[in-house]
Amino acid sequence: MPALPSAVAQIQTRHLVDAAGAFCALGYAMLAYLARDAGEPSLPAFFGIVAWTGVPVFALYLHAVRRDEPIPVARLLFWAVAFRLCGLLGGPIYEDDFFRYLWDGYRFAIAGTPYGVSPEAFFLDQTVPPALRAALDQVNHPELPTIYGPTAQVLFLLGYLIQPGSVAVLQALLIAVDLAAVGLLLRLAPARNVLLYAWCPLVIKEIAFTAHPDALGVCLLLAAIVLATRNRERWAAVCLGLAVGAKIFALILVPLVLIRARLGGWCCFVATLAVLYAPFAVMGATGFESLLVFAREWEFNSALFGALAIPLSSTQAKVTLGVACGTFWIWYCRRLRRDGSAVPRGDWVYGVFLVAAPVINAWYLLWLLPFAAVYPSRWAWTASVAVLLSYVTGLNLGDYGMPAYGHPWWVRPLEFGAIGLALLWDVLRIQRAGREAG
């Protein structure tokens, strides 16, 4: 008899999960339908669907936390798959980066390397097959060779080998990778926390709909952390090398994951990077050239950098913020060494990095949010919604009086103001809890 109330509560939780899942799936199905139309979905429709699919997730998480009830893993995964299949049926919205992925896969297959030659060099090349001609004509910044790392390039190559010029194949591959990341998170955090990531509108949009390869780096980073918690430091180091090869963002966390590793672990990390990059270096290019152009010249949706670049020069602002980020990183490294946490606070590290960065694209938060599932906070999950305001640009508004990637004056104050208020709420809550404990 004592088990009866618990059983009833569990049934109620299952019903709530299914009801929230079905409601969100309807929203993603609507977004997929809009994505199939010519042109982009209207911004009001998009943000309406973000609210439609986001509010039930946060409500379900808070319900589970307040009643201290578990989320059934099977149902969590069922609906996570359903949401991502909607993205596969829909296709990319507000993004054109996938044309570069398709082109890189073709160049890798044909030339043995995607690096060193810009897409514009092939504009008049009649040997480009029709399936890739459409992608070539839509590549952004065609004057620059590719910026993507070798691990990501292997995925692009695989997509090309399966079906040349198909973004749906890339979406399917990255959906599989993202679901693997969800499985890894379930080894690091309870299911009700993982719900926040697995059902997150930003994650669904940026991976399932838009096929951003950051998902690959994030999955490898999580694999490294899981392996490190099991004292498999050499395999963890290999995964870290592959993660850095997917995107340089992973490098920030490498010393934190390997903080107690022996020399053999570090050698495995270096050897993995060497194996990844050496063949392309021998052929003449590795993508770092375009990465330097990106770091030197681009600015989009920045927070502190945008503010500091007004009184200071761009270089001075970058140096100032770089020193501040480095100082924080050293402080946290020392703290991590003392407290012995199995999972580093990647939410803090990537949060500080992004708030100082000259460019904050919405998909960059894919690196932060898995850690916000391990260590839930109001500011991180507020950021997962607020950063989508970065899509309110002249291009998506159809306002030709604005720069294509410029924002109306109110976007950044609203975006970063909401995150700042959520952060203040978290700080006050922690202080109150400390006083009560004392």
Short mmCIF file of C-alpha atoms in Angstrom, two decimals:
data_model
loop_
_atom_site.label_atom_id
_atom_site.label_comp_id
_atom_site.label_asym_id
_atom_site.label_seq_id
_atom_site.Cartn_x
_atom_site.Cartn_y
_atom_site.Cartn_z
CA MET A 1 0.00 0.00 0.00
CA PRO A 2 2.71 2.61 0.71
CA ALA A 3 3.79 2.34 -2.93
CA LEU A 4 0.36 3.32 -4.23
CA PRO A 5 0.70 7.14 -3.93
CA SER A 6 4.09 6.95 -5.64
CA ALA A 7 2.65 4.82 -8.44
CA VAL A 8 -0.22 7.25 -8.94
CA ALA A 9 2.20 10.19 -9.02
CA GLN A 10 4.34 8.35 -11.56
CA ILE A 11 1.31 7.78 -13.81
CA GLN A 12 0.46 11.46 -13.56
CA THR A 13 4.01 12.42 -14.49
CA ARG A 14 3.92 10.13 -17.53
CA HIS A 15 0.68 11.72 -18.65
CA LEU A 16 2.14 15.20 -18.19
CA VAL A 17 5.25 14.28 -20.18
CA ASP A 18 3.16 12.89 -23.03
CA ALA A 19 0.81 15.87 -23.01
CA ALA A 20 3.71 18.34 -23.08
CA GLY A 21 5.50 16.27 -25.73
CA ALA A 22 2.46 16.09 -28.00
CA PHE A 23 1.85 19.82 -27.61
CA CYS A 24 5.47 20.65 -28.49
CA ALA A 25 5.48 18.18 -31.41
CA LEU A 26 2.51 20.02 -32.87
CA GLY A 27 4.50 23.26 -32.67
CA TYR A 28 7.53 21.73 -34.39
CA ALA A 29 5.29 20.21 -37.05
CA MET A 30 3.94 23.68 -37.72
CA LEU A 31 7.48 25.07 -37.97
CA ALA A 32 8.40 22.26 -40.38
CA TYR A 33 5.37 23.14 -42.50
CA LEU A 34 6.36 26.81 -42.59
CA ALA A 35 9.97 25.88 -43.40
CA ARG A 36 8.83 23.99 -46.49
CA ASP A 37 7.25 27.12 -47.98
CA ALA A 38 9.22 29.43 -50.25
CA GLY A 39 11.07 32.05 -48.23
CA GLU A 40 11.58 32.11 -44.48
CA PRO A 41 8.85 31.85 -41.82
CA SER A 42 7.81 35.24 -40.51
CA LEU A 43 9.58 36.27 -37.33
CA PRO A 44 6.32 36.62 -35.34
CA ALA A 45 5.38 33.06 -36.35
CA PHE A 46 8.83 31.79 -35.40
CA PHE A 47 8.84 33.40 -31.96
CA GLY A 48 5.28 32.26 -31.39
CA ILE A 49 6.40 28.68 -32.01
CA VAL A 50 9.43 29.17 -29.73
CA ALA A 51 7.02 30.14 -26.94
CA TRP A 52 4.71 27.26 -27.90
CA THR A 53 7.50 24.71 -27.63
CA GLY A 54 9.48 26.30 -24.81
CA VAL A 55 6.95 27.11 -22.10
CA PRO A 56 5.74 23.49 -21.65
CA VAL A 57 9.34 22.28 -21.24
CA PHE A 58 10.18 24.75 -18.50
CA ALA A 59 6.81 24.15 -16.80
CA LEU A 60 7.30 20.39 -16.86
CA TYR A 61 10.82 20.70 -15.46
CA LEU A 62 9.68 22.97 -12.61
CA HIS A 63 6.78 20.62 -11.84
CA ALA A 64 9.16 17.65 -11.62
CA VAL A 65 11.62 19.55 -9.41
CA ARG A 66 9.00 20.90 -7.01
CA ARG A 67 7.39 17.49 -6.56
CA ASP A 68 10.77 15.73 -6.67
CA GLU A 69 9.51 13.34 -9.33
CA PRO A 70 11.59 11.61 -12.01
CA ILE A 71 10.97 12.04 -15.73
CA PRO A 72 10.51 8.68 -17.53
CA VAL A 73 13.58 8.30 -19.75
CA ALA A 74 11.78 6.34 -22.47
CA ARG A 75 9.19 9.08 -22.92
CA LEU A 76 11.83 11.81 -22.80
CA LEU A 77 13.70 10.09 -25.63
CA PHE A 78 10.57 9.29 -27.66
CA TRP A 79 9.52 12.91 -27.85
CA ALA A 80 13.09 14.12 -28.34
CA VAL A 81 13.26 11.93 -31.46
CA ALA A 82 9.83 13.13 -32.62
CA PHE A 83 10.84 16.80 -32.38
CA ARG A 84 14.01 16.18 -34.35
CA LEU A 85 12.16 14.29 -37.06
CA CYS A 86 10.02 17.39 -37.51
CA GLY A 87 13.23 19.33 -38.18
CA LEU A 88 14.31 16.71 -40.70
CA LEU A 89 11.00 17.08 -42.52
CA GLY A 90 11.22 20.86 -42.41
CA GLY A 91 14.72 21.96 -43.32
CA PRO A 92 16.96 24.96 -42.56
CA ILE A 93 15.48 28.34 -41.65
CA TYR A 94 17.21 31.73 -41.25
CA GLU A 95 20.55 30.14 -42.18
CA ASP A 96 22.57 29.36 -45.29
CA ASP A 97 25.72 27.88 -43.74
CA PHE A 98 24.67 24.41 -44.87
CA PHE A 99 25.57 25.30 -48.47
CA ARG A 100 29.20 25.53 -47.34
CA TYR A 101 28.95 22.11 -45.65
CA LEU A 102 27.66 20.56 -48.86
CA TRP A 103 30.39 22.21 -50.91
CA ASP A 104 33.12 21.17 -48.48
CA GLY A 105 31.97 17.55 -48.65
CA TYR A 106 32.20 17.65 -52.43
CA ARG A 107 35.66 19.24 -52.46
CA PHE A 108 36.93 16.76 -49.85
CA ALA A 109 35.72 13.85 -51.97
CA ILE A 110 37.05 15.21 -55.27
CA ALA A 111 40.34 16.87 -54.24
CA GLY A 112 41.21 15.02 -51.03
CA THR A 113 41.00 18.28 -49.05
CA PRO A 114 38.37 20.98 -48.58
CA TYR A 115 41.01 23.58 -47.67
CA GLY A 116 43.10 26.11 -49.52
CA VAL A 117 40.82 27.12 -52.41
CA SER A 118 37.88 29.50 -52.07
CA PRO A 119 34.49 28.57 -53.58
CA GLU A 120 34.53 31.60 -55.88
CA ALA A 121 37.39 29.99 -57.81
CA PHE A 122 34.84 27.47 -59.14
CA PHE A 123 32.09 29.87 -60.21
CA LEU A 124 32.98 29.37 -63.88
CA ASP A 125 33.95 25.71 -63.57
CA GLN A 126 31.62 23.72 -65.82
CA THR A 127 32.70 20.40 -64.30
CA VAL A 128 30.84 21.10 -61.04
CA PRO A 129 27.87 18.68 -61.01
CA PRO A 130 24.36 20.19 -60.95
CA ALA A 131 23.65 18.84 -57.46
CA LEU A 132 26.55 20.95 -56.16
CA ARG A 133 26.14 23.94 -58.49
CA ALA A 134 23.11 25.11 -56.50
CA ALA A 135 25.09 24.86 -53.26
CA LEU A 136 28.09 26.67 -54.76
CA ASP A 137 25.92 29.57 -55.92
CA GLN A 138 24.59 30.05 -52.37
CA VAL A 139 27.80 29.73 -50.31
CA ASN A 140 28.26 32.81 -48.12
CA HIS A 141 31.61 34.57 -48.11
CA PRO A 142 32.71 32.61 -51.21
CA GLU A 143 35.95 34.59 -51.32
CA LEU A 144 37.20 32.71 -48.23
CA PRO A 145 38.30 29.07 -48.06
CA THR A 146 36.44 26.96 -45.54
CA ILE A 147 36.74 27.63 -41.82
CA TYR A 148 35.48 24.26 -40.53
CA GLY A 149 37.80 21.79 -38.79
CA PRO A 150 38.78 18.33 -40.04
CA THR A 151 36.42 16.37 -37.75
CA ALA A 152 33.48 18.31 -39.13
CA GLN A 153 34.85 17.83 -42.65
CA VAL A 154 34.72 14.05 -42.21
CA LEU A 155 31.01 14.37 -41.43
CA PHE A 156 30.50 16.57 -44.52
CA LEU A 157 32.37 13.99 -46.59
CA LEU A 158 30.17 11.21 -45.23
CA GLY A 159 27.09 13.23 -46.17
CA TYR A 160 28.42 13.67 -49.69
CA LEU A 161 29.18 9.96 -50.05
CA ILE A 162 25.64 9.06 -48.96
CA GLN A 163 23.92 11.59 -51.24
CA PRO A 164 25.73 14.53 -52.88
CA GLY A 165 24.17 17.92 -52.27
CA SER A 166 21.59 16.68 -49.74
CA VAL A 167 21.13 18.79 -46.64
CA ALA A 168 18.63 16.22 -45.34
CA VAL A 169 21.45 13.67 -45.06
CA LEU A 170 23.50 16.12 -42.98
CA GLN A 171 20.47 16.83 -40.81
CA ALA A 172 19.95 13.09 -40.24
CA LEU A 173 23.60 12.54 -39.33
CA LEU A 174 23.62 15.45 -36.89
CA ILE A 175 20.31 14.38 -35.36
CA ALA A 176 21.91 11.00 -34.62
CA VAL A 177 24.92 12.77 -33.10
CA ASP A 178 22.67 15.01 -31.00
CA LEU A 179 20.67 12.06 -29.69
CA ALA A 180 23.98 10.44 -28.72
CA ALA A 181 24.76 13.63 -26.78
CA VAL A 182 21.43 13.30 -24.98
CA GLY A 183 22.37 9.72 -24.06
CA LEU A 184 25.71 10.91 -22.70
CA LEU A 185 24.02 13.64 -20.68
CA LEU A 186 21.81 11.02 -19.06
CA ARG A 187 25.05 9.59 -17.60
CA LEU A 188 25.90 12.96 -16.05
CA ALA A 189 22.56 14.37 -14.88
CA PRO A 190 19.07 13.20 -13.89
CA ALA A 191 16.49 12.86 -16.66
CA ARG A 192 14.47 15.86 -15.53
CA ASN A 193 17.57 18.05 -16.03
CA VAL A 194 18.38 16.43 -19.37
CA LEU A 195 14.81 17.26 -20.45
CA LEU A 196 15.87 20.92 -20.60
CA TYR A 197 18.45 20.13 -23.27
CA ALA A 198 16.72 17.28 -25.11
CA TRP A 199 13.54 19.33 -25.61
CA CYS A 200 15.16 22.77 -25.91
CA PRO A 201 13.78 24.84 -28.84
CA LEU A 202 17.22 26.30 -29.62
CA VAL A 203 18.77 22.82 -29.81
CA ILE A 204 15.99 21.52 -32.07
CA LYS A 205 16.18 24.55 -34.35
CA GLU A 206 19.96 24.76 -34.67
CA ILE A 207 20.65 21.04 -35.10
CA ALA A 208 17.57 19.26 -36.43
CA PHE A 209 16.34 22.09 -38.65
CA THR A 210 19.54 23.95 -39.51
CA ALA A 211 22.21 21.20 -39.33
CA HIS A 212 24.92 23.09 -37.45
CA PRO A 213 27.95 20.82 -37.00
CA ASP A 214 28.64 22.18 -33.50
CA ALA A 215 26.54 19.21 -32.40
CA LEU A 216 29.43 16.92 -33.35
CA GLY A 217 31.96 18.81 -31.23
CA VAL A 218 29.56 18.99 -28.28
CA CYS A 219 28.88 15.25 -28.44
CA LEU A 220 32.60 14.46 -28.49
CA LEU A 221 33.22 16.86 -25.60
CA LEU A 222 30.52 15.13 -23.54
CA ALA A 223 31.98 11.74 -24.44
CA ALA A 224 35.35 12.95 -23.15
CA ILE A 225 33.82 14.07 -19.87
CA VAL A 226 31.99 10.77 -19.38
CA LEU A 227 35.21 8.86 -20.09
CA ALA A 228 37.17 11.11 -17.73
CA THR A 229 34.70 10.44 -14.91
CA ARG A 230 35.40 6.73 -15.44
CA ASN A 231 39.18 7.23 -15.35
CA ARG A 232 39.57 6.49 -19.06
CA GLU A 233 41.76 9.51 -19.55
CA ARG A 234 43.49 8.42 -22.78
CA TRP A 235 40.23 7.80 -24.59
CA ALA A 236 38.92 11.04 -23.10
CA ALA A 237 41.95 12.81 -24.56
CA VAL A 238 41.28 11.30 -28.00
CA CYS A 239 37.67 12.52 -27.86
CA LEU A 240 38.89 15.98 -26.83
CA GLY A 241 41.24 16.08 -29.80
CA LEU A 242 38.37 15.13 -32.11
CA ALA A 243 36.15 17.78 -30.47
CA VAL A 244 38.77 20.49 -31.09
CA GLY A 245 38.97 19.21 -34.66
CA ALA A 246 35.23 19.78 -34.95
CA LYS A 247 35.40 23.34 -33.58
CA ILE A 248 38.10 25.31 -31.82
CA PHE A 249 35.61 26.18 -29.04
CA ALA A 250 36.35 22.81 -27.42
CA LEU A 251 39.93 23.89 -26.71
CA ILE A 252 38.74 26.09 -23.84
CA LEU A 253 37.63 23.06 -21.85
CA VAL A 254 40.47 20.68 -22.69
CA PRO A 255 42.74 21.59 -19.72
CA LEU A 256 39.72 21.47 -17.39
CA VAL A 257 38.74 17.95 -18.46
CA LEU A 258 42.36 16.75 -18.38
CA ILE A 259 43.23 18.70 -15.25
CA ARG A 260 44.36 15.56 -13.40
CA ALA A 261 45.57 13.64 -16.44
CA ARG A 262 49.03 12.14 -16.63
CA LEU A 263 51.50 12.76 -19.43
CA GLY A 264 50.11 9.86 -21.47
CA GLY A 265 46.70 11.50 -21.62
CA TRP A 266 48.13 14.78 -22.88
CA CYS A 267 50.22 12.93 -25.46
CA CYS A 268 47.08 11.22 -26.77
CA PHE A 269 45.40 14.61 -27.13
CA VAL A 270 48.32 16.11 -29.05
CA ALA A 271 48.69 12.98 -31.21
CA THR A 272 44.99 13.09 -32.12
CA LEU A 273 45.26 16.71 -33.26
CA ALA A 274 48.38 15.85 -35.24
CA VAL A 275 46.65 12.97 -37.02
CA LEU A 276 43.70 15.22 -37.84
CA TYR A 277 45.59 18.23 -39.15
CA ALA A 278 48.87 16.86 -40.53
CA PRO A 279 47.48 15.46 -43.83
CA PHE A 280 45.88 18.79 -44.67
CA ALA A 281 48.93 20.78 -43.56
CA VAL A 282 51.07 18.68 -45.91
CA MET A 283 48.63 19.52 -48.72
CA GLY A 284 49.06 23.23 -47.99
CA ALA A 285 46.19 24.54 -45.84
CA THR A 286 44.19 23.71 -42.69
CA GLY A 287 41.45 26.33 -42.40
CA PHE A 288 43.26 28.50 -39.87
CA GLU A 289 43.74 31.22 -42.47
CA SER A 290 40.01 31.89 -42.71
CA LEU A 291 39.65 31.45 -38.95
CA LEU A 292 42.07 34.34 -38.43
CA VAL A 293 40.06 36.52 -40.82
CA PHE A 294 36.94 35.66 -38.85
CA ALA A 295 38.59 36.50 -35.51
CA ARG A 296 40.05 39.74 -36.83
CA GLU A 297 37.16 41.24 -38.77
CA TRP A 298 33.73 39.88 -37.86
CA GLU A 299 31.28 41.27 -35.31
CA PHE A 300 27.70 40.14 -34.75
CA ASN A 301 25.34 40.31 -31.77
CA SER A 302 28.20 41.00 -29.35
CA ALA A 303 27.61 41.98 -25.73
CA LEU A 304 30.62 43.42 -23.87
CA PHE A 305 32.73 43.69 -27.00
CA GLY A 306 30.12 45.84 -28.72
CA ALA A 307 30.01 48.16 -25.71
CA LEU A 308 33.78 48.39 -25.25
CA ALA A 309 34.46 48.92 -28.95
CA ILE A 310 32.71 52.30 -28.71
CA PRO A 311 35.27 54.06 -26.43
CA LEU A 312 38.17 51.76 -27.42
CA SER A 313 39.50 50.47 -30.71
CA SER A 314 38.50 46.97 -31.79
CA THR A 315 41.97 45.65 -30.94
CA GLN A 316 42.00 47.29 -27.52
CA ALA A 317 38.56 45.89 -26.72
CA LYS A 318 39.65 42.38 -27.74
CA VAL A 319 42.83 42.56 -25.66
CA THR A 320 40.96 43.88 -22.61
CA LEU A 321 38.30 41.20 -22.80
CA GLY A 322 40.87 38.52 -23.59
CA VAL A 323 42.79 39.37 -20.42
CA ALA A 324 39.56 39.34 -18.40
CA CYS A 325 38.54 35.94 -19.83
CA GLY A 326 42.02 34.54 -19.21
CA THR A 327 41.97 35.76 -15.61
CA PHE A 328 38.61 34.12 -15.02
CA TRP A 329 39.76 30.89 -16.65
CA ILE A 330 42.86 30.70 -14.42
CA TRP A 331 40.74 31.39 -11.32
CA TYR A 332 38.29 28.67 -12.24
CA CYS A 333 41.06 26.21 -13.10
CA ARG A 334 42.47 26.62 -9.59
CA ARG A 335 39.02 26.23 -8.06
CA LEU A 336 38.34 23.07 -10.06
CA ARG A 337 41.64 21.57 -8.95
CA ARG A 338 40.66 22.21 -5.32
CA ASP A 339 37.02 21.05 -5.33
CA GLY A 340 37.55 17.98 -7.54
CA SER A 341 34.29 18.27 -9.48
CA ALA A 342 33.82 15.49 -12.02
CA VAL A 343 32.09 17.78 -14.53
CA PRO A 344 33.61 21.24 -15.04
CA ARG A 345 31.36 24.29 -15.03
CA GLY A 346 31.27 24.61 -18.79
CA ASP A 347 28.25 26.89 -18.40
CA TRP A 348 30.44 29.41 -16.56
CA VAL A 349 33.42 29.05 -18.86
CA TYR A 350 31.47 29.30 -22.12
CA GLY A 351 29.19 31.95 -20.64
CA VAL A 352 32.14 34.24 -19.87
CA PHE A 353 33.71 33.49 -23.24
CA LEU A 354 30.54 34.29 -25.18
CA VAL A 355 29.68 37.47 -23.31
CA ALA A 356 33.15 38.77 -24.26
CA ALA A 357 33.16 37.45 -27.84
CA PRO A 358 32.80 39.73 -30.90
CA VAL A 359 30.34 37.23 -32.40
CA ILE A 360 27.47 35.47 -30.61
CA ASN A 361 25.52 33.32 -33.00
CA ALA A 362 22.57 31.45 -31.52
CA TRP A 363 24.13 28.03 -32.16
CA TYR A 364 27.19 28.94 -30.09
CA LEU A 365 25.02 28.25 -27.02
CA LEU A 366 25.00 24.58 -28.00
CA TRP A 367 28.38 24.44 -26.21
CA LEU A 368 26.97 25.91 -23.01
CA LEU A 369 23.57 24.24 -22.66
CA PRO A 370 24.67 20.65 -21.89
CA PHE A 371 26.45 22.00 -18.81
CA ALA A 372 23.34 23.99 -17.92
CA ALA A 373 21.55 20.62 -17.82
CA VAL A 374 24.11 19.31 -15.32
CA TYR A 375 24.00 22.59 -13.36
CA PRO A 376 20.58 24.17 -14.08
CA SER A 377 20.30 27.94 -13.77
CA ARG A 378 17.77 30.56 -14.74
CA TRP A 379 20.30 32.67 -16.62
CA ALA A 380 21.48 29.87 -18.93
CA TRP A 381 18.01 28.73 -19.95
CA THR A 382 16.84 32.32 -20.31
CA ALA A 383 19.82 32.78 -22.65
CA SER A 384 18.68 29.76 -24.70
CA VAL A 385 15.54 31.71 -25.61
CA ALA A 386 16.83 35.29 -25.56
CA VAL A 387 19.70 34.61 -27.98
CA LEU A 388 17.16 33.70 -30.67
CA LEU A 389 16.45 37.44 -30.87
CA SER A 390 19.70 37.60 -32.85
CA TYR A 391 17.64 36.44 -35.84
CA VAL A 392 15.81 39.77 -35.82
CA THR A 393 18.01 41.27 -38.54
CA GLY A 394 17.48 43.55 -41.49
CA LEU A 395 17.61 40.51 -43.76
CA ASN A 396 14.95 38.54 -41.88
CA LEU A 397 12.80 41.65 -41.40
CA GLY A 398 12.95 42.40 -45.10
CA ASP A 399 14.10 45.92 -44.19
CA TYR A 400 16.46 47.04 -46.93
CA GLY A 401 17.19 50.27 -45.08
CA MET A 402 19.17 48.27 -42.51
CA PRO A 403 22.38 46.27 -42.97
CA ALA A 404 21.54 42.64 -43.78
CA TYR A 405 22.91 41.43 -40.43
CA GLY A 406 22.19 44.56 -38.47
CA HIS A 407 19.75 44.63 -35.56
CA PRO A 408 17.07 47.14 -34.60
CA TRP A 409 18.23 49.25 -31.66
CA TRP A 410 16.10 47.35 -29.12
CA VAL A 411 17.30 43.78 -29.84
CA ARG A 412 20.52 43.65 -27.83
CA PRO A 413 19.19 45.55 -24.79
CA LEU A 414 16.24 43.15 -24.65
CA GLU A 415 18.36 40.05 -25.28
CA PHE A 416 21.15 40.74 -22.81
CA GLY A 417 18.87 42.58 -20.38
CA ALA A 418 16.73 39.45 -19.98
CA ILE A 419 19.83 37.30 -19.41
CA GLY A 420 21.22 39.83 -16.91
CA LEU A 421 17.97 39.88 -14.91
CA ALA A 422 17.91 36.08 -14.81
CA LEU A 423 21.53 36.07 -13.62
CA LEU A 424 20.67 38.58 -10.88
CA TRP A 425 17.78 36.33 -9.83
CA ASP A 426 20.16 33.37 -9.58
CA VAL A 427 22.68 35.35 -7.52
CA LEU A 428 20.01 36.59 -5.09
CA ARG A 429 18.60 33.07 -4.75
CA ILE A 430 22.06 31.67 -3.94
CA GLN A 431 22.68 34.42 -1.38
CA ARG A 432 19.31 33.77 0.26
CA ALA A 433 20.01 30.04 0.41
CA GLY A 434 23.40 30.77 1.99
CA ARG A 435 21.83 32.97 4.69
CA GLU A 436 19.20 30.33 5.45
CA ALA A 437 21.86 27.62 5.67
CA GLY A 438 23.94 29.81 7.97
#
